[in-house]
mmCIF file of C-alpha atoms and ligand atoms in Angstrom:
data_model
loop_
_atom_site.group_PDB
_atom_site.id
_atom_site.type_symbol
_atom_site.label_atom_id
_atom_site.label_comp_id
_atom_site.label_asym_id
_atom_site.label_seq_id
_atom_site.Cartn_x
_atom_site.Cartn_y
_atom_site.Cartn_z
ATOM 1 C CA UNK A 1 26.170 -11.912 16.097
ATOM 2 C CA UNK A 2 23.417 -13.787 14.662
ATOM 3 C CA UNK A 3 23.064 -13.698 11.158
ATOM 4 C CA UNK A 4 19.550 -14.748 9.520
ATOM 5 C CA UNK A 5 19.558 -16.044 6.131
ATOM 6 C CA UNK A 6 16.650 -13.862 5.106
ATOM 7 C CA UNK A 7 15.301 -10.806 6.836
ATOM 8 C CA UNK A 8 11.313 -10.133 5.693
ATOM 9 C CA UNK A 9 10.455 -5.949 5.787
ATOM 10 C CA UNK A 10 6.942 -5.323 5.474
ATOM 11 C CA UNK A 11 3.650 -7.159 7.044
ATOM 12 C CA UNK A 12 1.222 -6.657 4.222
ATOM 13 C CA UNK A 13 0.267 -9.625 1.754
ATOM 14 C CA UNK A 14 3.847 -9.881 0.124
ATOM 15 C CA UNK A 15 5.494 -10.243 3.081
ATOM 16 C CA UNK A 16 3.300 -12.412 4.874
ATOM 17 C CA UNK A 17 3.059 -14.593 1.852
ATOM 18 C CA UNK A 18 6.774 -14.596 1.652
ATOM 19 C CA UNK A 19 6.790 -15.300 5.288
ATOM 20 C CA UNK A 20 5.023 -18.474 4.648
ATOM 21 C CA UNK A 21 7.644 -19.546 1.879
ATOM 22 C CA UNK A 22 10.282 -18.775 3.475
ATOM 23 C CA UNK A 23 9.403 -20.340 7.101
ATOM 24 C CA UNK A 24 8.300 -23.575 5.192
ATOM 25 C CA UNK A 25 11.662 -24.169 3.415
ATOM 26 C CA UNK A 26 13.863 -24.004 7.005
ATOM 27 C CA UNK A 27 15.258 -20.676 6.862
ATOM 28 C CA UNK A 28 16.351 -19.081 9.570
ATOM 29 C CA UNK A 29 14.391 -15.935 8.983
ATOM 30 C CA UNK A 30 12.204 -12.960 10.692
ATOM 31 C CA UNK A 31 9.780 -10.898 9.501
ATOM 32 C CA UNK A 32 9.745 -7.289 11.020
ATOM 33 C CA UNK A 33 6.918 -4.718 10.473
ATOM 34 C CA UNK A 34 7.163 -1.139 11.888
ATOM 35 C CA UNK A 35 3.605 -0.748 12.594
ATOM 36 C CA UNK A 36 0.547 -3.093 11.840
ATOM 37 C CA UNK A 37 0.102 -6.394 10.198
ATOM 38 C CA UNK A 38 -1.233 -6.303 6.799
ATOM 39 C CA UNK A 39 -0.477 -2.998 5.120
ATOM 40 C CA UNK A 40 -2.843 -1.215 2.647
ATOM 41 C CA UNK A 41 -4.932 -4.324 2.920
ATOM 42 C CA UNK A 42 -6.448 -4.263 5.939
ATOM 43 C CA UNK A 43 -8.121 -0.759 5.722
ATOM 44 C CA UNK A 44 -9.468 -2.315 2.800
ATOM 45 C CA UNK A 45 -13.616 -2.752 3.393
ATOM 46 C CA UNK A 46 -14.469 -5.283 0.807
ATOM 47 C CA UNK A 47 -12.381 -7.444 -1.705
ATOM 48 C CA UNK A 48 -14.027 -8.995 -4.335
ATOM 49 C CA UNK A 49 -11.255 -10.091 -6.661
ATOM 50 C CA UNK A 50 -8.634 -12.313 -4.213
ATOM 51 C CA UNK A 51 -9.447 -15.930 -5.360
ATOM 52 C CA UNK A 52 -10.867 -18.472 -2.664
ATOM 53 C CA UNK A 53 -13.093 -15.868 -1.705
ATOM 54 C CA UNK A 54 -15.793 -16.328 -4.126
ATOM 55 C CA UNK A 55 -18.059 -13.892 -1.835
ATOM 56 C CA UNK A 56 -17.168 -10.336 -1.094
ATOM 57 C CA UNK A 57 -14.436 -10.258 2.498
ATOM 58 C CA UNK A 58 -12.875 -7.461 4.560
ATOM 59 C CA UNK A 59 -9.597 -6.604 4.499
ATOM 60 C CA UNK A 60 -9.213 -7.165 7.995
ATOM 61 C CA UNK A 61 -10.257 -10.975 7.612
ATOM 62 C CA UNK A 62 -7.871 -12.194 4.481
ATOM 63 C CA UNK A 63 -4.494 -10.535 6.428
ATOM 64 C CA UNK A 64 -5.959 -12.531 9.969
ATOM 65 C CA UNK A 65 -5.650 -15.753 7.957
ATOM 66 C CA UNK A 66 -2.926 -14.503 6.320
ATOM 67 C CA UNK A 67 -1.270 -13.964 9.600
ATOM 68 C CA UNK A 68 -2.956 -17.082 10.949
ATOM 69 C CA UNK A 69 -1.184 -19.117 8.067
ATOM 70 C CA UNK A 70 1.883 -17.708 8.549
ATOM 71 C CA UNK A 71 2.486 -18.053 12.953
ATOM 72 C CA UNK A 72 1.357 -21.594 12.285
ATOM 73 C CA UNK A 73 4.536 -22.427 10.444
ATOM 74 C CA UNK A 74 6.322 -20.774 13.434
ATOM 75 C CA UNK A 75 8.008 -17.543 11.625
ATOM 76 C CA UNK A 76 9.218 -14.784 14.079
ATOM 77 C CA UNK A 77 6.963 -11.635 13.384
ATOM 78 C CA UNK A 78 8.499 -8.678 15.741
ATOM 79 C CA UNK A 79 6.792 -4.887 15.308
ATOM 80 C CA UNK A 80 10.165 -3.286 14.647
ATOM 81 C CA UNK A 81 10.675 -0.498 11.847
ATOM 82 C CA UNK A 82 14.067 -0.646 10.167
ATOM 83 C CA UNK A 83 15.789 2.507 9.778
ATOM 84 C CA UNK A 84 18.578 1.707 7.112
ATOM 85 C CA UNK A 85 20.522 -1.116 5.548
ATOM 86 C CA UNK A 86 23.827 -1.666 4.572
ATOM 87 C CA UNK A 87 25.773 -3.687 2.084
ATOM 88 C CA UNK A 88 28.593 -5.183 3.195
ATOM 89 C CA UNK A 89 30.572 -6.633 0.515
ATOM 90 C CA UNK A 90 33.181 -8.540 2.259
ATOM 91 C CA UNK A 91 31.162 -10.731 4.206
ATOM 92 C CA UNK A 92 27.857 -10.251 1.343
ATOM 93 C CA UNK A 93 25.562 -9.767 3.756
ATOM 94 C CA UNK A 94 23.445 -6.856 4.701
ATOM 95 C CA UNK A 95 23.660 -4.765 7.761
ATOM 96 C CA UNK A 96 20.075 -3.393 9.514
ATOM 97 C CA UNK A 97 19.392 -0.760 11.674
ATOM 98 C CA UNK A 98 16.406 -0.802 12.982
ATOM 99 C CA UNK A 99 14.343 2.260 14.399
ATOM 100 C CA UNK A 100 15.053 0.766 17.930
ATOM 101 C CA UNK A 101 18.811 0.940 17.948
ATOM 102 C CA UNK A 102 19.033 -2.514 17.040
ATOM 103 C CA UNK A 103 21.423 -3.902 14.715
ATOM 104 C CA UNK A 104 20.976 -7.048 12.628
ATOM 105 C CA UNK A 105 22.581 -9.061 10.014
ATOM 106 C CA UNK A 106 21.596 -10.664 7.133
ATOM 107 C CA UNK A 107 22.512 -12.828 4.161
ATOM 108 C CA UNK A 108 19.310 -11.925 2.032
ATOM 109 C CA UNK A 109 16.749 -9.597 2.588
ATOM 110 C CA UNK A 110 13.109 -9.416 1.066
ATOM 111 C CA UNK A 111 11.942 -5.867 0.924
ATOM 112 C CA UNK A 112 7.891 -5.667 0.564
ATOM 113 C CA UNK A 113 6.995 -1.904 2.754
ATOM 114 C CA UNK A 114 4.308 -1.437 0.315
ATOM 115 C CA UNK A 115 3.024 1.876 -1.111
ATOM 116 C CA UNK A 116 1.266 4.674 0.538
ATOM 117 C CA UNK A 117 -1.392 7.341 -0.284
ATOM 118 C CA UNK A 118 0.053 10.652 -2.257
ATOM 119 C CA UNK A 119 -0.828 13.596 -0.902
ATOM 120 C CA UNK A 120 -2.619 16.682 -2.762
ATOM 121 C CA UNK A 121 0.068 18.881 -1.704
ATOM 122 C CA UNK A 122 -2.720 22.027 -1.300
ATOM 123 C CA UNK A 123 -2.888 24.250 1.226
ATOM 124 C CA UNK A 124 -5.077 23.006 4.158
ATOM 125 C CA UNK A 125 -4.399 19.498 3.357
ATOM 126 C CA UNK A 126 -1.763 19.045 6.225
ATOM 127 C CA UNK A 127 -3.576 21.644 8.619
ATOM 128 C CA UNK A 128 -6.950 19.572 8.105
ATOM 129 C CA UNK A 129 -5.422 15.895 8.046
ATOM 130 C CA UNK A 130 -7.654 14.076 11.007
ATOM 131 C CA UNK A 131 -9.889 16.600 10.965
ATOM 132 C CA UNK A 132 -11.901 16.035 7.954
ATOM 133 C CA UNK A 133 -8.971 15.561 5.274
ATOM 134 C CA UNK A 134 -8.571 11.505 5.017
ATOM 135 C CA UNK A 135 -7.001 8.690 3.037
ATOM 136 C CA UNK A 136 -9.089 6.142 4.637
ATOM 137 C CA UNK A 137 -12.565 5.594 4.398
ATOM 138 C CA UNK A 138 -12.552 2.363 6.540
ATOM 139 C CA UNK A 139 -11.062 4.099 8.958
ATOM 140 C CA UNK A 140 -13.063 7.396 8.824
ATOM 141 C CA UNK A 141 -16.220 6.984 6.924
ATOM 142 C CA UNK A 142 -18.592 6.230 10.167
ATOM 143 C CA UNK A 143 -17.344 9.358 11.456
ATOM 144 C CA UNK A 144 -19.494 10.645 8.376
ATOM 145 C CA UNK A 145 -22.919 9.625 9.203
ATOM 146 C CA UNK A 146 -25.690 12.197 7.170
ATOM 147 C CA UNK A 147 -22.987 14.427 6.250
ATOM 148 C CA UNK A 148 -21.538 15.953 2.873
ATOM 149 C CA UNK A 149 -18.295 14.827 1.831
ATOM 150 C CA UNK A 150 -15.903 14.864 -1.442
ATOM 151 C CA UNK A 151 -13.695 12.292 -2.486
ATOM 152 C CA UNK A 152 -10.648 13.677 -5.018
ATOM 153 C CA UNK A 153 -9.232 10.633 -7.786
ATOM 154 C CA UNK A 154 -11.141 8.732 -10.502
ATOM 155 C CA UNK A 155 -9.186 4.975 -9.592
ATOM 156 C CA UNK A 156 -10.415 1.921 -8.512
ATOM 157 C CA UNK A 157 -9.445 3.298 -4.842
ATOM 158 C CA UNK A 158 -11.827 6.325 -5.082
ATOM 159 C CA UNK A 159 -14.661 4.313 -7.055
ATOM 160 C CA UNK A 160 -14.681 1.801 -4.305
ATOM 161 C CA UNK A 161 -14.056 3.783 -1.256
ATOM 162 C CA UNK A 162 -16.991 6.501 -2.583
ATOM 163 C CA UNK A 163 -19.190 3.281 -2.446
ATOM 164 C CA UNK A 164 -18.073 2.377 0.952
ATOM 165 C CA UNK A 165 -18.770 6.529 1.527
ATOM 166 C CA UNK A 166 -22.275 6.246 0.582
ATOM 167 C CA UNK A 167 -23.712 3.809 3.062
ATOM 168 C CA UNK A 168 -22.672 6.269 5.902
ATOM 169 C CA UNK A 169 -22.721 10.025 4.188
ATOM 170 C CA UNK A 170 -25.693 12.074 3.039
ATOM 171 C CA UNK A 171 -23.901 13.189 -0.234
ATOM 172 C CA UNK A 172 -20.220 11.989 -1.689
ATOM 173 C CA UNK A 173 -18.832 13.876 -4.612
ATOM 174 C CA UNK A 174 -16.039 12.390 -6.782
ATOM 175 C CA UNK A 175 -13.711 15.334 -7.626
ATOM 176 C CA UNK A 176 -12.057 14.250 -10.605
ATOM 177 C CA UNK A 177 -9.402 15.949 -13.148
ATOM 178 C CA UNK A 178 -10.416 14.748 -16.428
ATOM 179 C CA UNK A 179 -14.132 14.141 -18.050
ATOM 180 C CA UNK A 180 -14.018 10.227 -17.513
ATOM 181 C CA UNK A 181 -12.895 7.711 -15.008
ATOM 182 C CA UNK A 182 -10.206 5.297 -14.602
ATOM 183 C CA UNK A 183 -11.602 2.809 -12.584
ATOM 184 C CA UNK A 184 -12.959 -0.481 -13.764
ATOM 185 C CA UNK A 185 -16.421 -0.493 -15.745
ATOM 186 C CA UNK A 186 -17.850 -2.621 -13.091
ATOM 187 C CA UNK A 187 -17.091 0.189 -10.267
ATOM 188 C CA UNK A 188 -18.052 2.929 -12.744
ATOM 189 C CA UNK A 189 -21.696 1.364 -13.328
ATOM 190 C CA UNK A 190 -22.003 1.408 -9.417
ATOM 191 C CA UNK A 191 -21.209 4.581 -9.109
ATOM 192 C CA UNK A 192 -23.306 6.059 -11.639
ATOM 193 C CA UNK A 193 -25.843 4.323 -10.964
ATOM 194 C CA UNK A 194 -26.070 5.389 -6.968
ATOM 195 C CA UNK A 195 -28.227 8.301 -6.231
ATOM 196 C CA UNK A 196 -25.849 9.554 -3.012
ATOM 197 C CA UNK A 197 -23.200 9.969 -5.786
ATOM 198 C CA UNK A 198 -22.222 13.363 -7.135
ATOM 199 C CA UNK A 199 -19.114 14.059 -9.548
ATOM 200 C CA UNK A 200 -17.075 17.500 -10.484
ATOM 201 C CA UNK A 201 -15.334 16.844 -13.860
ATOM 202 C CA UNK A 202 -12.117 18.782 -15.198
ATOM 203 C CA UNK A 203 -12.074 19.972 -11.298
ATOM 204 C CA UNK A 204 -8.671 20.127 -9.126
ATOM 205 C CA UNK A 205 -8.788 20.899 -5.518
ATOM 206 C CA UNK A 206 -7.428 24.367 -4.818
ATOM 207 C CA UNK A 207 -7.488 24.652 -1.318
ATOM 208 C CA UNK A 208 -9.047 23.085 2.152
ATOM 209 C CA UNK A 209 -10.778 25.607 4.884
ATOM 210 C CA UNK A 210 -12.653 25.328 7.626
ATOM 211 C CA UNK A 211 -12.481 26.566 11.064
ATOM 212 C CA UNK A 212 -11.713 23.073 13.662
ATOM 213 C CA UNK A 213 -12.932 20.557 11.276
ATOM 214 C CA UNK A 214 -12.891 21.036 7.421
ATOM 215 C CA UNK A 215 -15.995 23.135 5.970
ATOM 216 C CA UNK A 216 -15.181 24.481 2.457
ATOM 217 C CA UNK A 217 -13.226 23.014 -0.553
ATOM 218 C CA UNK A 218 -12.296 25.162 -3.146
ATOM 219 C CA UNK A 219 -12.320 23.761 -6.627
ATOM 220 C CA UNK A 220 -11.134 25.236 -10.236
ATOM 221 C CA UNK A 221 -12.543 23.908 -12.780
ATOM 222 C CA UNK A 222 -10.308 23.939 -16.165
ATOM 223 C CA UNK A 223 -12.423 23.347 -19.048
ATOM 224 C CA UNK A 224 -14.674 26.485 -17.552
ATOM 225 C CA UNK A 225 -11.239 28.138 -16.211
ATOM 226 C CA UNK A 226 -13.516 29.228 -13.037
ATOM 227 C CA UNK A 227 -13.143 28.516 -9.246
ATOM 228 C CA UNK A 228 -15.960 27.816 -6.715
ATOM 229 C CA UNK A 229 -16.726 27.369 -2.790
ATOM 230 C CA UNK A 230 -18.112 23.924 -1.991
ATOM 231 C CA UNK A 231 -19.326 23.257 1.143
ATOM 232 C CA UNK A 232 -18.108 19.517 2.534
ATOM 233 C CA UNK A 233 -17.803 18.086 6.409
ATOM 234 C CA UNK A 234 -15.153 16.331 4.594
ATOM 235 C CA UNK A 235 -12.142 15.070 1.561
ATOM 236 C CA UNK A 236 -11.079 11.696 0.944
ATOM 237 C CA UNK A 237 -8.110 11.623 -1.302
ATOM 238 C CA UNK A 238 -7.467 8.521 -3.931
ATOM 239 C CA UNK A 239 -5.184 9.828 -6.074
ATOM 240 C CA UNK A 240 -2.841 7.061 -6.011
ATOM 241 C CA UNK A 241 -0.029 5.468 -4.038
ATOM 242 C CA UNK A 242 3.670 5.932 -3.837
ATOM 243 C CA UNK A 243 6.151 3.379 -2.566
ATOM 244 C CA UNK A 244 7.593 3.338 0.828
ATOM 245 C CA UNK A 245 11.309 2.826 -0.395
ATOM 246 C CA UNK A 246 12.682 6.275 0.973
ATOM 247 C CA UNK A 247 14.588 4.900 4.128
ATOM 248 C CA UNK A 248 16.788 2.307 1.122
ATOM 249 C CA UNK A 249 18.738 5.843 0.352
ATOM 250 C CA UNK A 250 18.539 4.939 -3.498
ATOM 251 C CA UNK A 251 21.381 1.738 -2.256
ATOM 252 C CA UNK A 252 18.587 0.126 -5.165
ATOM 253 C CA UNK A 253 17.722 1.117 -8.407
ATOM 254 C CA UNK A 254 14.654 2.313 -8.796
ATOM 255 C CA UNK A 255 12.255 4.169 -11.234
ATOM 256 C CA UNK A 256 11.709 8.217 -10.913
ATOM 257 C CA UNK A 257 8.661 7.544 -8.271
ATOM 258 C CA UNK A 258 11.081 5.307 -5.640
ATOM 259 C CA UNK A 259 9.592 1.860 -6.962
ATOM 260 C CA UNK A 260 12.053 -0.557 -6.716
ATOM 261 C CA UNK A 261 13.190 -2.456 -10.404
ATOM 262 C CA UNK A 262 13.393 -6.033 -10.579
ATOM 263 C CA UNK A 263 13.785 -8.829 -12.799
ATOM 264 C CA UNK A 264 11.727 -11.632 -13.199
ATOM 265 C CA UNK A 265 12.809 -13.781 -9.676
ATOM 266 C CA UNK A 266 12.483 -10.363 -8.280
ATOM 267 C CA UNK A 267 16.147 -9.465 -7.800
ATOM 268 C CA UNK A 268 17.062 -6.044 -7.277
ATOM 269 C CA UNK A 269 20.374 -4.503 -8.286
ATOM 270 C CA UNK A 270 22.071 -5.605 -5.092
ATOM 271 C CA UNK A 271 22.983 -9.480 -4.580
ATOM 272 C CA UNK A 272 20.781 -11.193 -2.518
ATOM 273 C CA UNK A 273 18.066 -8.201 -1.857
ATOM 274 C CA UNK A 274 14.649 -8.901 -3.362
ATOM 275 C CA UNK A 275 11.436 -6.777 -3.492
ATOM 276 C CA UNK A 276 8.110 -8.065 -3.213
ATOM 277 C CA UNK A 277 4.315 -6.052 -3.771
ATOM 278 C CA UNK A 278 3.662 -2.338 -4.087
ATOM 279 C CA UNK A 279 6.736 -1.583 -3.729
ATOM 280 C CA UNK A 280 8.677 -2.437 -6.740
ATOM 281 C CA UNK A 281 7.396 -1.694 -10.176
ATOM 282 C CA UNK A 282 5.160 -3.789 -12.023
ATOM 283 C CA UNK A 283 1.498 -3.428 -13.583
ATOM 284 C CA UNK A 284 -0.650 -4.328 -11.315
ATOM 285 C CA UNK A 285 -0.677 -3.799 -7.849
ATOM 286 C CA UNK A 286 -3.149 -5.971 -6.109
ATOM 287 C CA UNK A 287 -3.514 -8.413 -2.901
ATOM 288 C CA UNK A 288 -3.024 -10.882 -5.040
ATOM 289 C CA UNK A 289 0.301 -10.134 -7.091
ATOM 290 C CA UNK A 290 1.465 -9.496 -3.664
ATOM 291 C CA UNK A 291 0.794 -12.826 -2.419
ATOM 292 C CA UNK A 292 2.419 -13.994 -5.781
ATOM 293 C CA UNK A 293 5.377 -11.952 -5.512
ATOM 294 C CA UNK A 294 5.925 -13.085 -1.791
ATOM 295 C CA UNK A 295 5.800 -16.937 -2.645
ATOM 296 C CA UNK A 296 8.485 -16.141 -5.384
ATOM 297 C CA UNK A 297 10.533 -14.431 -3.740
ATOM 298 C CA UNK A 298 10.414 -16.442 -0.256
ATOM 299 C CA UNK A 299 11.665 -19.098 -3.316
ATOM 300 C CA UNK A 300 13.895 -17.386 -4.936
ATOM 301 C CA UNK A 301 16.070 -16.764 -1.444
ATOM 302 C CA UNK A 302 15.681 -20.556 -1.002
ATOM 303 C CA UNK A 303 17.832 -21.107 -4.446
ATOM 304 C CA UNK A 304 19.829 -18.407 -3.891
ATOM 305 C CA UNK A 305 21.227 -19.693 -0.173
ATOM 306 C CA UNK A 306 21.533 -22.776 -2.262
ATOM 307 C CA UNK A 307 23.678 -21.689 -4.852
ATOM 308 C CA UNK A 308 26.112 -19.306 -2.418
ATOM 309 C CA UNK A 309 29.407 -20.943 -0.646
ATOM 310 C CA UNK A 310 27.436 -20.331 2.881
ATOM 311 C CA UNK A 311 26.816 -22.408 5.797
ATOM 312 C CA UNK A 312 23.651 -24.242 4.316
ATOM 313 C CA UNK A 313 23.492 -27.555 6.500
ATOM 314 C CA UNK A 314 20.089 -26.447 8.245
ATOM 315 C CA UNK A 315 18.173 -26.072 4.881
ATOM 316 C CA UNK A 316 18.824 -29.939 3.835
ATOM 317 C CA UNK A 317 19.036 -30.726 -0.173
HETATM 318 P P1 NAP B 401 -4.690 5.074 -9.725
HETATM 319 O O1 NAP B 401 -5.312 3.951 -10.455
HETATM 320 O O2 NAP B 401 -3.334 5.537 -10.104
HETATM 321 O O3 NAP B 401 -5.701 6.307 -9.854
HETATM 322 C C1 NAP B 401 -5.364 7.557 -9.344
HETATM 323 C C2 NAP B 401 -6.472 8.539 -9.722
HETATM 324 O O4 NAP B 401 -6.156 9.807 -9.160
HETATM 325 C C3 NAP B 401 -6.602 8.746 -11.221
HETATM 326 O O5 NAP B 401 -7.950 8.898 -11.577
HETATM 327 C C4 NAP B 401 -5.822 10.036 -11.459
HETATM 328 O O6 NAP B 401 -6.320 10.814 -12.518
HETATM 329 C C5 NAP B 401 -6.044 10.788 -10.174
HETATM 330 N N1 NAP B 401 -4.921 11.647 -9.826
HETATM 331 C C6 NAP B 401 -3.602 11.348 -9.830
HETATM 332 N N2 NAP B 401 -2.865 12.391 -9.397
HETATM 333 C C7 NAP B 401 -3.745 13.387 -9.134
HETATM 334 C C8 NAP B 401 -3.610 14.704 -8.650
HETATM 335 N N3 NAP B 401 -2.406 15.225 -8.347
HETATM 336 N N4 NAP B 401 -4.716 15.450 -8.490
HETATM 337 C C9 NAP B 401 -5.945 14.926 -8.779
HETATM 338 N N5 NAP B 401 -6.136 13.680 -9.231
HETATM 339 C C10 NAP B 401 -5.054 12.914 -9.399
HETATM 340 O O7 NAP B 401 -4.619 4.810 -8.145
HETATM 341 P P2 NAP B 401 -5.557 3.930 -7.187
HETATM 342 O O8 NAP B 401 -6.982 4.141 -7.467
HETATM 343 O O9 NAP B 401 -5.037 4.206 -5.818
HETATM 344 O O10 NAP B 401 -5.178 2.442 -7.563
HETATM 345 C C11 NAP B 401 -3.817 1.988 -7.479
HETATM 346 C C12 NAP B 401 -3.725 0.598 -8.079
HETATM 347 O O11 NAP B 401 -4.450 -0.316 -7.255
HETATM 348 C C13 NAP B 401 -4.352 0.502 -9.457
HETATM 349 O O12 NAP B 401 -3.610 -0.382 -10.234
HETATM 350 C C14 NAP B 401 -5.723 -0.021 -9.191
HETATM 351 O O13 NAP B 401 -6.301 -0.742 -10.275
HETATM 352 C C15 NAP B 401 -5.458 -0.955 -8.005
HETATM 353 N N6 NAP B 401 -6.680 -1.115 -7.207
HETATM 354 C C16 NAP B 401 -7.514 -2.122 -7.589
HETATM 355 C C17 NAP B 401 -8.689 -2.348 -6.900
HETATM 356 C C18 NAP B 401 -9.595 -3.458 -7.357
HETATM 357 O O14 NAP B 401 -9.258 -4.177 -8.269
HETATM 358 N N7 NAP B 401 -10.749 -3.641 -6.781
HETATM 359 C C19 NAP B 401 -9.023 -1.523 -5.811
HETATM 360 C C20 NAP B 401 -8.163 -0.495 -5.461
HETATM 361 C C21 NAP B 401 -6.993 -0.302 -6.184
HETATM 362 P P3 NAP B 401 -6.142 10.336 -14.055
HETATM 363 O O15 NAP B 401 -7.160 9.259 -14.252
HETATM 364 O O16 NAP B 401 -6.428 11.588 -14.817
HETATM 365 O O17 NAP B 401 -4.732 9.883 -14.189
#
């Protein structure tokens, strides 16, 4: 069988970034991603922080180049999701399953799945999901034209997506646990300042109803210790992200919430397995410590090909 000297899982910015490392040192490598290029990214509706973009750009149009920059130094991208991986000492390399039935093999592997939305966990939410319950404005918020909605966090997520909100809905209100935000000033001043913007403080969501589409959100309110009925076409929850590391069966060590530990080239606890973006642990998860994390990594499988006994006459000196 085949075996690749680096396997890429994930299509967001740290794996297409690490695609572009990767492809331009020789490997023979592939990048696989289950469903869509580009991750939590490209539902993003406007970044303002990813340098070289001194103007405010979708989501959508920093993965195309992304993806642009990475087919054009000819790295395999298949839409395949892997299932489970395997160490195999003997021959260290790793062993993948993917969701197809495939099997592949692999001397390094750079894990970058990302992070996804946490749930609320309240009753409705699952009942109600598509039908007014959402974790994506971009996706969503049109649907929401003149009507009354609620978004639950107090990030930089919720801040910016309640913005986003307001150019479609009649009304948005932030439904927040504590009595101040967490979100950057700069997103804090915009949302005070909007007049379509409403906030609940010291407020948890209790429970979604509604009949086919979500009508009623029912709040408690812990400094008052009281609960009310608030009528909403809609929730958009922001309450953070958690990573997509399940399917690794704890193989790596990892922190109590899944993300993956590393060191400083991004080495996990297994030889020759690095992680990449939202999905290990670090401070700040952005586009464009993902894009940094990718170029190290796709690096730091260069040097460590180099350094191993293996079959290295295609990567040259
Ligand atoms: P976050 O910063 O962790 O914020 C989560 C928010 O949800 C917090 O306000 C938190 O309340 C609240 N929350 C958490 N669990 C809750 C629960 N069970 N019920 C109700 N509320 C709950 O998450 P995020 O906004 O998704 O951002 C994730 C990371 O991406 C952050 O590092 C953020 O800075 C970054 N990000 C940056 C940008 C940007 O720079 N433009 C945009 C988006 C995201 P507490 O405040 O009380 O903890």
């Amino acid at each position: 069988m085949n075996i690749y000297d680096s396997v890429i899982i994930g299509g967001g910015p740290a794996g297409l970034s690490a695609g572009i490392y990767v492809a331009r040192t020789g490997l023979q490598a592939i990048l696989l991603e289950k469903s869509i290029l580009g991750g939590q990214a490209i539902t993003t509706d406007t970044i303002e922080n990813y340098p070289g973009f001194p103007e405010p750009v979708s989501g959508f149009e920093v993965i195309s180049l992304m993806e642009k920059q990475v087919r054009r130094h000819n790295l395999p991208i298949e839409q395949k999701g892997v299932k489970s991986v395997e160490y195999q000492k003997e021959s260290d390399s790793y062993t993948l399953t993917l969701l197809n039935g495939e099997i592949l093999s692999a001397r390094t592997l750079i894990i970058a799945t990302g992070a996804c939305p946490i749930k609320l966990d309240v009753p409705g939410e699952k009942k109600f999901a598509g039908r007014g319950v959402s974790y994506c404005a971009t996706c969503d918020g049109p649907l929401f034209r003149e009507k009354e909605i609620m978004v639950v966090g107090g990030g930089n997520s919720a801040l910016e997506e309640t913005m986003f909100l307001s150019r479609f809905a009649k009304k948005v209100t932030i439904i927040h646990r504590r009595d101040a935000l967490r979100g950057d000033k700069i997103l804090q001043e915009r949302v005070f300042q909007n007049p379509k913007i409403d906030f609940l403080w010291n407020s948890i969501v209790k429970e979604i109803k509604g009949n086919t589409q979500v009508r009623e959100i029912i709040i408690y309110n812990k400094k008052e210790d009281s609960t009310s009925v608030h009528k909403a076409d809609g929730l958009f929850v922001y309450i953070g992200t958690k990573p997509n590391t399940d399917w690794l069966n704890n193989m790596v060590q990892a922190d109590k919430q899944g993300f993956l530990i590393t060191d400083e080239k991004l080495s996990t606890s297994l030889p020759g397995l690095f992680a990449a973006g939202d999905c290990r642990q670090k401070a700040l998860r952005q586009i464009v410590t993902a894009a940094s994390d990718g170029a190290l990594a796709g690096m730091m499988v260069y040097h460590y090909l180099q350094e191993k006994k293996f079959d290295n006459s295609h990567l040259g000196s």
